[in-house]
């Protein structure tokens, strides 16, 4: 386990769990998948492509991990409250996990695209943006999958 169960005693929203997993589990897979896709979109040496992908992933991870945790909390104290009352369910339900995953995928993609543009002055065409979105979804799903293999509790 990455952290003792006591550290998660007060966790009340899935976004916080995914935020931790985004940092620890998904980046090595994400770097590989995204580097391969990026290299196809923008032909260059593997080392240069890996460096660019590493930097934009670092950028998006710092912002995205925080965003996933805060976004998940925002869900819990806004839409989630009404949703839970309406369906008589609690925090850890399929809809909240789907929302959390969607938010994490979107934030990862959004900030990596911004990182490519702001830090490296690189823009992708529509086709390559779609491929990159799939790569980000794979990274996030690996993070989610890690909670099924080795949950933090």
mmCIF file with all atom_site columns, N, CA and C in Angstrom, residues 7-70:
data_model
loop_
_atom_site.group_PDB
_atom_site.id
_atom_site.type_symbol
_atom_site.label_atom_id
_atom_site.label_alt_id
_atom_site.label_comp_id
_atom_site.label_asym_id
_atom_site.label_entity_id
_atom_site.label_seq_id
_atom_site.pdbx_PDB_ins_code
_atom_site.Cartn_x
_atom_site.Cartn_y
_atom_site.Cartn_z
_atom_site.occupancy
_atom_site.B_iso_or_equiv
_atom_site.pdbx_formal_charge
_atom_site.auth_seq_id
_atom_site.auth_comp_id
_atom_site.auth_asym_id
_atom_site.auth_atom_id
_atom_site.pdbx_PDB_model_num
ATOM 1   N N  . UNK A 1 7  ? -4.438  7.052  7.082   1.00 0.00 ? 7  UNK A N  1
ATOM 2   C CA . UNK A 1 7  ? -4.318  8.306  6.352   1.00 0.00 ? 7  UNK A CA 1
ATOM 3   C C  . UNK A 1 7  ? -5.579  8.607  5.559   1.00 0.00 ? 7  UNK A C  1
ATOM 4   N N  . UNK A 1 8  ? -6.373  7.582  5.264   1.00 0.00 ? 8  UNK A N  1
ATOM 5   C CA . UNK A 1 8  ? -7.590  7.755  4.492   1.00 0.00 ? 8  UNK A CA 1
ATOM 6   C C  . UNK A 1 8  ? -8.844  7.683  5.352   1.00 0.00 ? 8  UNK A C  1
ATOM 7   N N  . UNK A 1 9  ? -8.690  7.764  6.642   1.00 0.00 ? 9  UNK A N  1
ATOM 8   C CA . UNK A 1 9  ? -9.829  7.596  7.548   1.00 0.00 ? 9  UNK A CA 1
ATOM 9   C C  . UNK A 1 9  ? -10.943 8.602  7.274   1.00 0.00 ? 9  UNK A C  1
ATOM 10  N N  . UNK A 1 10 ? -10.605 9.803  6.826   1.00 0.00 ? 10 UNK A N  1
ATOM 11  C CA . UNK A 1 10 ? -11.616 10.829 6.607   1.00 0.00 ? 10 UNK A CA 1
ATOM 12  C C  . UNK A 1 10 ? -11.888 11.115 5.138   1.00 0.00 ? 10 UNK A C  1
ATOM 13  N N  . UNK A 1 11 ? -11.442 10.228 4.241   1.00 0.00 ? 11 UNK A N  1
ATOM 14  C CA . UNK A 1 11 ? -11.708 10.428 2.816   1.00 0.00 ? 11 UNK A CA 1
ATOM 15  C C  . UNK A 1 11 ? -13.196 10.259 2.571   1.00 0.00 ? 11 UNK A C  1
ATOM 16  N N  . UNK A 1 12 ? -13.791 11.252 1.934   1.00 0.00 ? 12 UNK A N  1
ATOM 17  C CA . UNK A 1 12 ? -15.230 11.180 1.696   1.00 0.00 ? 12 UNK A CA 1
ATOM 18  C C  . UNK A 1 12 ? -15.598 11.340 0.232   1.00 0.00 ? 12 UNK A C  1
ATOM 19  N N  . UNK A 1 13 ? -14.616 11.449 -0.659  1.00 0.00 ? 13 UNK A N  1
ATOM 20  C CA . UNK A 1 13 ? -14.960 11.582 -2.067  1.00 0.00 ? 13 UNK A CA 1
ATOM 21  C C  . UNK A 1 13 ? -13.927 10.892 -2.941  1.00 0.00 ? 13 UNK A C  1
ATOM 22  N N  . UNK A 1 14 ? -14.409 10.240 -4.019  1.00 0.00 ? 14 UNK A N  1
ATOM 23  C CA . UNK A 1 14 ? -13.532 9.479  -4.909  1.00 0.00 ? 14 UNK A CA 1
ATOM 24  C C  . UNK A 1 14 ? -12.444 10.310 -5.595  1.00 0.00 ? 14 UNK A C  1
ATOM 25  N N  . UNK A 1 15 ? -12.686 11.591 -5.824  1.00 0.00 ? 15 UNK A N  1
ATOM 26  C CA . UNK A 1 15 ? -11.694 12.433 -6.492  1.00 0.00 ? 15 UNK A CA 1
ATOM 27  C C  . UNK A 1 15 ? -10.359 12.461 -5.776  1.00 0.00 ? 15 UNK A C  1
ATOM 28  N N  . UNK A 1 16 ? -10.373 12.386 -4.467  1.00 0.00 ? 16 UNK A N  1
ATOM 29  C CA . UNK A 1 16 ? -9.126  12.407 -3.714  1.00 0.00 ? 16 UNK A CA 1
ATOM 30  C C  . UNK A 1 16 ? -8.329  11.129 -3.951  1.00 0.00 ? 16 UNK A C  1
ATOM 31  N N  . UNK A 1 17 ? -9.017  10.015 -4.059  1.00 0.00 ? 17 UNK A N  1
ATOM 32  C CA . UNK A 1 17 ? -8.336  8.751  -4.324  1.00 0.00 ? 17 UNK A CA 1
ATOM 33  C C  . UNK A 1 17 ? -7.742  8.768  -5.723  1.00 0.00 ? 17 UNK A C  1
ATOM 34  N N  . UNK A 1 18 ? -8.504  9.203  -6.713  1.00 0.00 ? 18 UNK A N  1
ATOM 35  C CA . UNK A 1 18 ? -8.009  9.263  -8.084  1.00 0.00 ? 18 UNK A CA 1
ATOM 36  C C  . UNK A 1 18 ? -6.843  10.248 -8.187  1.00 0.00 ? 18 UNK A C  1
ATOM 37  N N  . UNK A 1 19 ? -6.906  11.364 -7.461  1.00 0.00 ? 19 UNK A N  1
ATOM 38  C CA . UNK A 1 19 ? -5.816  12.336 -7.508  1.00 0.00 ? 19 UNK A CA 1
ATOM 39  C C  . UNK A 1 19 ? -4.509  11.693 -7.091  1.00 0.00 ? 19 UNK A C  1
ATOM 40  N N  . UNK A 1 20 ? -4.529  10.880 -6.039  1.00 0.00 ? 20 UNK A N  1
ATOM 41  C CA . UNK A 1 20 ? -3.321  10.202 -5.594  1.00 0.00 ? 20 UNK A CA 1
ATOM 42  C C  . UNK A 1 20 ? -2.855  9.212  -6.654  1.00 0.00 ? 20 UNK A C  1
ATOM 43  N N  . UNK A 1 21 ? -3.779  8.464  -7.217  1.00 0.00 ? 21 UNK A N  1
ATOM 44  C CA . UNK A 1 21 ? -3.421  7.446  -8.196  1.00 0.00 ? 21 UNK A CA 1
ATOM 45  C C  . UNK A 1 21 ? -2.916  8.070  -9.490  1.00 0.00 ? 21 UNK A C  1
ATOM 46  N N  . UNK A 1 22 ? -3.426  9.237  -9.864  1.00 0.00 ? 22 UNK A N  1
ATOM 47  C CA . UNK A 1 22 ? -2.943  9.912  -11.065 1.00 0.00 ? 22 UNK A CA 1
ATOM 48  C C  . UNK A 1 22 ? -1.457  10.175 -10.932 1.00 0.00 ? 22 UNK A C  1
ATOM 49  N N  . UNK A 1 23 ? -1.029  10.596 -9.752  1.00 0.00 ? 23 UNK A N  1
ATOM 50  C CA . UNK A 1 23 ? 0.359   10.932 -9.538  1.00 0.00 ? 23 UNK A CA 1
ATOM 51  C C  . UNK A 1 23 ? 1.227   9.682  -9.490  1.00 0.00 ? 23 UNK A C  1
ATOM 52  N N  . UNK A 1 24 ? 0.790   8.661  -8.767  1.00 0.00 ? 24 UNK A N  1
ATOM 53  C CA . UNK A 1 24 ? 1.647   7.519  -8.482  1.00 0.00 ? 24 UNK A CA 1
ATOM 54  C C  . UNK A 1 24 ? 1.590   6.437  -9.557  1.00 0.00 ? 24 UNK A C  1
ATOM 55  N N  . UNK A 1 25 ? 0.433   6.116  -10.070 1.00 0.00 ? 25 UNK A N  1
ATOM 56  C CA . UNK A 1 25 ? 0.286   4.961  -10.942 1.00 0.00 ? 25 UNK A CA 1
ATOM 57  C C  . UNK A 1 25 ? 0.232   5.272  -12.430 1.00 0.00 ? 25 UNK A C  1
ATOM 58  N N  . UNK A 1 26 ? -0.444  6.286  -12.819 1.00 0.00 ? 26 UNK A N  1
ATOM 59  C CA . UNK A 1 26 ? -0.776  6.453  -14.229 1.00 0.00 ? 26 UNK A CA 1
ATOM 60  C C  . UNK A 1 26 ? 0.316   7.097  -15.065 1.00 0.00 ? 26 UNK A C  1
ATOM 61  N N  . UNK A 1 27 ? 1.206   7.840  -14.471 1.00 0.00 ? 27 UNK A N  1
ATOM 62  C CA . UNK A 1 27 ? 2.163   8.588  -15.276 1.00 0.00 ? 27 UNK A CA 1
ATOM 63  C C  . UNK A 1 27 ? 3.098   7.702  -16.101 1.00 0.00 ? 27 UNK A C  1
ATOM 64  N N  . UNK A 1 28 ? 3.683   6.627  -15.554 1.00 0.00 ? 28 UNK A N  1
ATOM 65  C CA . UNK A 1 28 ? 4.550   5.816  -16.425 1.00 0.00 ? 28 UNK A CA 1
ATOM 66  C C  . UNK A 1 28 ? 3.815   5.255  -17.650 1.00 0.00 ? 28 UNK A C  1
ATOM 67  N N  . UNK A 1 29 ? 2.599   4.763  -17.468 1.00 0.00 ? 29 UNK A N  1
ATOM 68  C CA . UNK A 1 29 ? 1.817   4.267  -18.594 1.00 0.00 ? 29 UNK A CA 1
ATOM 69  C C  . UNK A 1 29 ? 1.460   5.426  -19.514 1.00 0.00 ? 29 UNK A C  1
ATOM 70  N N  . UNK A 1 30 ? 1.008   6.509  -18.936 1.00 0.00 ? 30 UNK A N  1
ATOM 71  C CA . UNK A 1 30 ? 0.631   7.685  -19.724 1.00 0.00 ? 30 UNK A CA 1
ATOM 72  C C  . UNK A 1 30 ? 1.785   8.232  -20.542 1.00 0.00 ? 30 UNK A C  1
ATOM 73  N N  . UNK A 1 31 ? 2.968   8.293  -19.947 1.00 0.00 ? 31 UNK A N  1
ATOM 74  C CA . UNK A 1 31 ? 4.135   8.792  -20.676 1.00 0.00 ? 31 UNK A CA 1
ATOM 75  C C  . UNK A 1 31 ? 4.427   7.935  -21.899 1.00 0.00 ? 31 UNK A C  1
ATOM 76  N N  . UNK A 1 32 ? 4.380   6.636  -21.728 1.00 0.00 ? 32 UNK A N  1
ATOM 77  C CA . UNK A 1 32 ? 4.664   5.738  -22.842 1.00 0.00 ? 32 UNK A CA 1
ATOM 78  C C  . UNK A 1 32 ? 3.618   5.883  -23.945 1.00 0.00 ? 32 UNK A C  1
ATOM 79  N N  . UNK A 1 33 ? 2.347   5.760  -23.587 1.00 0.00 ? 33 UNK A N  1
ATOM 80  C CA . UNK A 1 33 ? 1.264   5.833  -24.570 1.00 0.00 ? 33 UNK A CA 1
ATOM 81  C C  . UNK A 1 33 ? 1.260   7.194  -25.264 1.00 0.00 ? 33 UNK A C  1
ATOM 82  N N  . UNK A 1 34 ? 1.359   8.261  -24.489 1.00 0.00 ? 34 UNK A N  1
ATOM 83  C CA . UNK A 1 34 ? 1.299   9.598  -25.066 1.00 0.00 ? 34 UNK A CA 1
ATOM 84  C C  . UNK A 1 34 ? 2.523   9.906  -25.921 1.00 0.00 ? 34 UNK A C  1
ATOM 85  N N  . UNK A 1 35 ? 3.696   9.400  -25.527 1.00 0.00 ? 35 UNK A N  1
ATOM 86  C CA . UNK A 1 35 ? 4.899   9.628  -26.333 1.00 0.00 ? 35 UNK A CA 1
ATOM 87  C C  . UNK A 1 35 ? 4.759   8.972  -27.699 1.00 0.00 ? 35 UNK A C  1
ATOM 88  N N  . UNK A 1 36 ? 4.269   7.744  -27.727 1.00 0.00 ? 36 UNK A N  1
ATOM 89  C CA . UNK A 1 36 ? 4.087   7.044  -29.000 1.00 0.00 ? 36 UNK A CA 1
ATOM 90  C C  . UNK A 1 36 ? 3.105   7.810  -29.889 1.00 0.00 ? 36 UNK A C  1
ATOM 91  N N  . UNK A 1 37 ? 1.976   8.234  -29.314 1.00 0.00 ? 37 UNK A N  1
ATOM 92  C CA . UNK A 1 37 ? 0.971   8.974  -30.087 1.00 0.00 ? 37 UNK A CA 1
ATOM 93  C C  . UNK A 1 37 ? 1.506   10.334 -30.525 1.00 0.00 ? 37 UNK A C  1
ATOM 94  N N  . UNK A 1 38 ? 2.183   11.028 -29.625 1.00 0.00 ? 38 UNK A N  1
ATOM 95  C CA . UNK A 1 38 ? 2.730   12.353 -29.945 1.00 0.00 ? 38 UNK A CA 1
ATOM 96  C C  . UNK A 1 38 ? 3.770   12.255 -31.058 1.00 0.00 ? 38 UNK A C  1
ATOM 97  N N  . UNK A 1 39 ? 4.610   11.232 -30.996 1.00 0.00 ? 39 UNK A N  1
ATOM 98  C CA . UNK A 1 39 ? 5.653   11.030 -32.003 1.00 0.00 ? 39 UNK A CA 1
ATOM 99  C C  . UNK A 1 39 ? 5.039   10.794 -33.385 1.00 0.00 ? 39 UNK A C  1
ATOM 100 N N  . UNK A 1 40 ? 3.887   10.134 -33.436 1.00 0.00 ? 40 UNK A N  1
ATOM 101 C CA . UNK A 1 40 ? 3.205   9.955  -34.718 1.00 0.00 ? 40 UNK A CA 1
ATOM 102 C C  . UNK A 1 40 ? 2.633   11.279 -35.227 1.00 0.00 ? 40 UNK A C  1
ATOM 103 N N  . UNK A 1 41 ? 2.151   12.108 -34.295 1.00 0.00 ? 41 UNK A N  1
ATOM 104 C CA . UNK A 1 41 ? 1.566   13.392 -34.673 1.00 0.00 ? 41 UNK A CA 1
ATOM 105 C C  . UNK A 1 41 ? 2.631   14.405 -35.083 1.00 0.00 ? 41 UNK A C  1
ATOM 106 N N  . UNK A 1 42 ? 3.723   14.417 -34.368 1.00 0.00 ? 42 UNK A N  1
ATOM 107 C CA . UNK A 1 42 ? 4.809   15.366 -34.606 1.00 0.00 ? 42 UNK A CA 1
ATOM 108 C C  . UNK A 1 42 ? 6.122   14.585 -34.709 1.00 0.00 ? 42 UNK A C  1
ATOM 109 N N  . UNK A 1 43 ? 6.499   14.194 -35.919 1.00 0.00 ? 43 UNK A N  1
ATOM 110 C CA . UNK A 1 43 ? 7.722   13.390 -36.072 1.00 0.00 ? 43 UNK A CA 1
ATOM 111 C C  . UNK A 1 43 ? 8.948   14.086 -35.473 1.00 0.00 ? 43 UNK A C  1
ATOM 112 N N  . UNK A 1 44 ? 9.626   13.365 -34.593 1.00 0.00 ? 44 UNK A N  1
ATOM 113 C CA . UNK A 1 44 ? 10.845  13.838 -33.937 1.00 0.00 ? 44 UNK A CA 1
ATOM 114 C C  . UNK A 1 44 ? 11.476  12.643 -33.248 1.00 0.00 ? 44 UNK A C  1
ATOM 115 N N  . UNK A 1 45 ? 12.647  12.828 -32.699 1.00 0.00 ? 45 UNK A N  1
ATOM 116 C CA . UNK A 1 45 ? 13.312  11.749 -31.986 1.00 0.00 ? 45 UNK A CA 1
ATOM 117 C C  . UNK A 1 45 ? 12.523  11.327 -30.754 1.00 0.00 ? 45 UNK A C  1
ATOM 118 N N  . UNK A 1 46 ? 12.694  10.056 -30.364 1.00 0.00 ? 46 UNK A N  1
ATOM 119 C CA . UNK A 1 46 ? 11.968  9.535  -29.213 1.00 0.00 ? 46 UNK A CA 1
ATOM 120 C C  . UNK A 1 46 ? 12.315  10.312 -27.937 1.00 0.00 ? 46 UNK A C  1
ATOM 121 N N  . UNK A 1 47 ? 13.597  10.622 -27.735 1.00 0.00 ? 47 UNK A N  1
ATOM 122 C CA . UNK A 1 47 ? 14.019  11.343 -26.530 1.00 0.00 ? 47 UNK A CA 1
ATOM 123 C C  . UNK A 1 47 ? 13.378  12.713 -26.418 1.00 0.00 ? 47 UNK A C  1
ATOM 124 N N  . UNK A 1 48 ? 13.344  13.439 -27.514 1.00 0.00 ? 48 UNK A N  1
ATOM 125 C CA . UNK A 1 48 ? 12.706  14.778 -27.509 1.00 0.00 ? 48 UNK A CA 1
ATOM 126 C C  . UNK A 1 48 ? 11.204  14.649 -27.251 1.00 0.00 ? 48 UNK A C  1
ATOM 127 N N  . UNK A 1 49 ? 10.565  13.688 -27.919 1.00 0.00 ? 49 UNK A N  1
ATOM 128 C CA . UNK A 1 49 ? 9.126   13.484 -27.712 1.00 0.00 ? 49 UNK A CA 1
ATOM 129 C C  . UNK A 1 49 ? 8.845   13.108 -26.264 1.00 0.00 ? 49 UNK A C  1
ATOM 130 N N  . UNK A 1 50 ? 9.654   12.220 -25.704 1.00 0.00 ? 50 UNK A N  1
ATOM 131 C CA . UNK A 1 50 ? 9.472   11.817 -24.307 1.00 0.00 ? 50 UNK A CA 1
ATOM 132 C C  . UNK A 1 50 ? 9.649   13.004 -23.372 1.00 0.00 ? 50 UNK A C  1
ATOM 133 N N  . UNK A 1 51 ? 10.638  13.852 -23.626 1.00 0.00 ? 51 UNK A N  1
ATOM 134 C CA . UNK A 1 51 ? 10.866  15.040 -22.779 1.00 0.00 ? 51 UNK A CA 1
ATOM 135 C C  . UNK A 1 51 ? 9.658   15.973 -22.828 1.00 0.00 ? 51 UNK A C  1
ATOM 136 N N  . UNK A 1 52 ? 9.143   16.245 -24.018 1.00 0.00 ? 52 UNK A N  1
ATOM 137 C CA . UNK A 1 52 ? 7.983   17.125 -24.148 1.00 0.00 ? 52 UNK A CA 1
ATOM 138 C C  . UNK A 1 52 ? 6.786   16.530 -23.409 1.00 0.00 ? 52 UNK A C  1
ATOM 139 N N  . UNK A 1 53 ? 6.545   15.248 -23.602 1.00 0.00 ? 53 UNK A N  1
ATOM 140 C CA . UNK A 1 53 ? 5.415   14.593 -22.942 1.00 0.00 ? 53 UNK A CA 1
ATOM 141 C C  . UNK A 1 53 ? 5.615   14.571 -21.428 1.00 0.00 ? 53 UNK A C  1
ATOM 142 N N  . UNK A 1 54 ? 6.835   14.355 -20.976 1.00 0.00 ? 54 UNK A N  1
ATOM 143 C CA . UNK A 1 54 ? 7.114   14.384 -19.539 1.00 0.00 ? 54 UNK A CA 1
ATOM 144 C C  . UNK A 1 54 ? 6.772   15.753 -18.953 1.00 0.00 ? 54 UNK A C  1
ATOM 145 N N  . UNK A 1 55 ? 7.218   16.800 -19.605 1.00 0.00 ? 55 UNK A N  1
ATOM 146 C CA . UNK A 1 55 ? 6.988   18.162 -19.098 1.00 0.00 ? 55 UNK A CA 1
ATOM 147 C C  . UNK A 1 55 ? 5.496   18.501 -19.074 1.00 0.00 ? 55 UNK A C  1
ATOM 148 N N  . UNK A 1 56 ? 4.767   18.208 -20.165 1.00 0.00 ? 56 UNK A N  1
ATOM 149 C CA . UNK A 1 56 ? 3.341   18.549 -20.172 1.00 0.00 ? 56 UNK A CA 1
ATOM 150 C C  . UNK A 1 56 ? 2.557   17.667 -19.208 1.00 0.00 ? 56 UNK A C  1
ATOM 151 N N  . UNK A 1 57 ? 3.018   16.430 -18.979 1.00 0.00 ? 57 UNK A N  1
ATOM 152 C CA . UNK A 1 57 ? 2.364   15.583 -17.977 1.00 0.00 ? 57 UNK A CA 1
ATOM 153 C C  . UNK A 1 57 ? 2.636   16.088 -16.572 1.00 0.00 ? 57 UNK A C  1
ATOM 154 N N  . UNK A 1 58 ? 3.833   16.549 -16.316 1.00 0.00 ? 58 UNK A N  1
ATOM 155 C CA . UNK A 1 58 ? 4.141   17.131 -15.008 1.00 0.00 ? 58 UNK A CA 1
ATOM 156 C C  . UNK A 1 58 ? 3.245   18.351 -14.774 1.00 0.00 ? 58 UNK A C  1
ATOM 157 N N  . UNK A 1 59 ? 3.157   19.184 -15.773 1.00 0.00 ? 59 UNK A N  1
ATOM 158 C CA . UNK A 1 59 ? 2.297   20.370 -15.727 1.00 0.00 ? 59 UNK A CA 1
ATOM 159 C C  . UNK A 1 59 ? 0.843   19.970 -15.440 1.00 0.00 ? 59 UNK A C  1
ATOM 160 N N  . UNK A 1 60 ? 0.310   19.023 -16.212 1.00 0.00 ? 60 UNK A N  1
ATOM 161 C CA . UNK A 1 60 ? -1.091  18.644 -16.032 1.00 0.00 ? 60 UNK A CA 1
ATOM 162 C C  . UNK A 1 60 ? -1.317  17.853 -14.749 1.00 0.00 ? 60 UNK A C  1
ATOM 163 N N  . UNK A 1 61 ? -0.323  17.100 -14.306 1.00 0.00 ? 61 UNK A N  1
ATOM 164 C CA . UNK A 1 61 ? -0.474  16.329 -13.070 1.00 0.00 ? 61 UNK A CA 1
ATOM 165 C C  . UNK A 1 61 ? -0.580  17.238 -11.858 1.00 0.00 ? 61 UNK A C  1
ATOM 166 N N  . UNK A 1 62 ? 0.270   18.237 -11.808 1.00 0.00 ? 62 UNK A N  1
ATOM 167 C CA . UNK A 1 62 ? 0.233   19.172 -10.679 1.00 0.00 ? 62 UNK A CA 1
ATOM 168 C C  . UNK A 1 62 ? -1.123  19.870 -10.614 1.00 0.00 ? 62 UNK A C  1
ATOM 169 N N  . UNK A 1 63 ? -1.575  20.349 -11.748 1.00 0.00 ? 63 UNK A N  1
ATOM 170 C CA . UNK A 1 63 ? -2.855  21.052 -11.784 1.00 0.00 ? 63 UNK A CA 1
ATOM 171 C C  . UNK A 1 63 ? -4.025  20.073 -11.733 1.00 0.00 ? 63 UNK A C  1
ATOM 172 N N  . UNK A 1 64 ? -3.939  18.990 -12.513 1.00 0.00 ? 64 UNK A N  1
ATOM 173 C CA . UNK A 1 64 ? -5.040  18.039 -12.634 1.00 0.00 ? 64 UNK A CA 1
ATOM 174 C C  . UNK A 1 64 ? -5.320  17.245 -11.375 1.00 0.00 ? 64 UNK A C  1
ATOM 175 N N  . UNK A 1 65 ? -4.268  16.838 -10.660 1.00 0.00 ? 65 UNK A N  1
ATOM 176 C CA . UNK A 1 65 ? -4.485  16.088 -9.419  1.00 0.00 ? 65 UNK A CA 1
ATOM 177 C C  . UNK A 1 65 ? -5.223  16.958 -8.409  1.00 0.00 ? 65 UNK A C  1
ATOM 178 N N  . UNK A 1 66 ? -4.824  18.197 -8.318  1.00 0.00 ? 66 UNK A N  1
ATOM 179 C CA . UNK A 1 66 ? -5.510  19.135 -7.433  1.00 0.00 ? 66 UNK A CA 1
ATOM 180 C C  . UNK A 1 66 ? -6.944  19.370 -7.932  1.00 0.00 ? 66 UNK A C  1
ATOM 181 N N  . UNK A 1 67 ? -7.084  19.517 -9.255  1.00 0.00 ? 67 UNK A N  1
ATOM 182 C CA . UNK A 1 67 ? -8.407  19.738 -9.835  1.00 0.00 ? 67 UNK A CA 1
ATOM 183 C C  . UNK A 1 67 ? -9.350  18.570 -9.623  1.00 0.00 ? 67 UNK A C  1
ATOM 184 N N  . UNK A 1 68 ? -8.823  17.339 -9.729  1.00 0.00 ? 68 UNK A N  1
ATOM 185 C CA . UNK A 1 68 ? -9.666  16.156 -9.520  1.00 0.00 ? 68 UNK A CA 1
ATOM 186 C C  . UNK A 1 68 ? -10.148 16.098 -8.079  1.00 0.00 ? 68 UNK A C  1
ATOM 187 N N  . UNK A 1 69 ? -9.262  16.393 -7.137  1.00 0.00 ? 69 UNK A N  1
ATOM 188 C CA . UNK A 1 69 ? -9.656  16.378 -5.728  1.00 0.00 ? 69 UNK A CA 1
ATOM 189 C C  . UNK A 1 69 ? -10.670 17.487 -5.430  1.00 0.00 ? 69 UNK A C  1
ATOM 190 N N  . UNK A 1 70 ? -10.391 18.693 -5.903  1.00 0.00 ? 70 UNK A N  1
ATOM 191 C CA . UNK A 1 70 ? -11.285 19.823 -5.644  1.00 0.00 ? 70 UNK A CA 1
ATOM 192 C C  . UNK A 1 70 ? -12.605 19.654 -6.413  1.00 0.00 ? 70 UNK A C  1
#
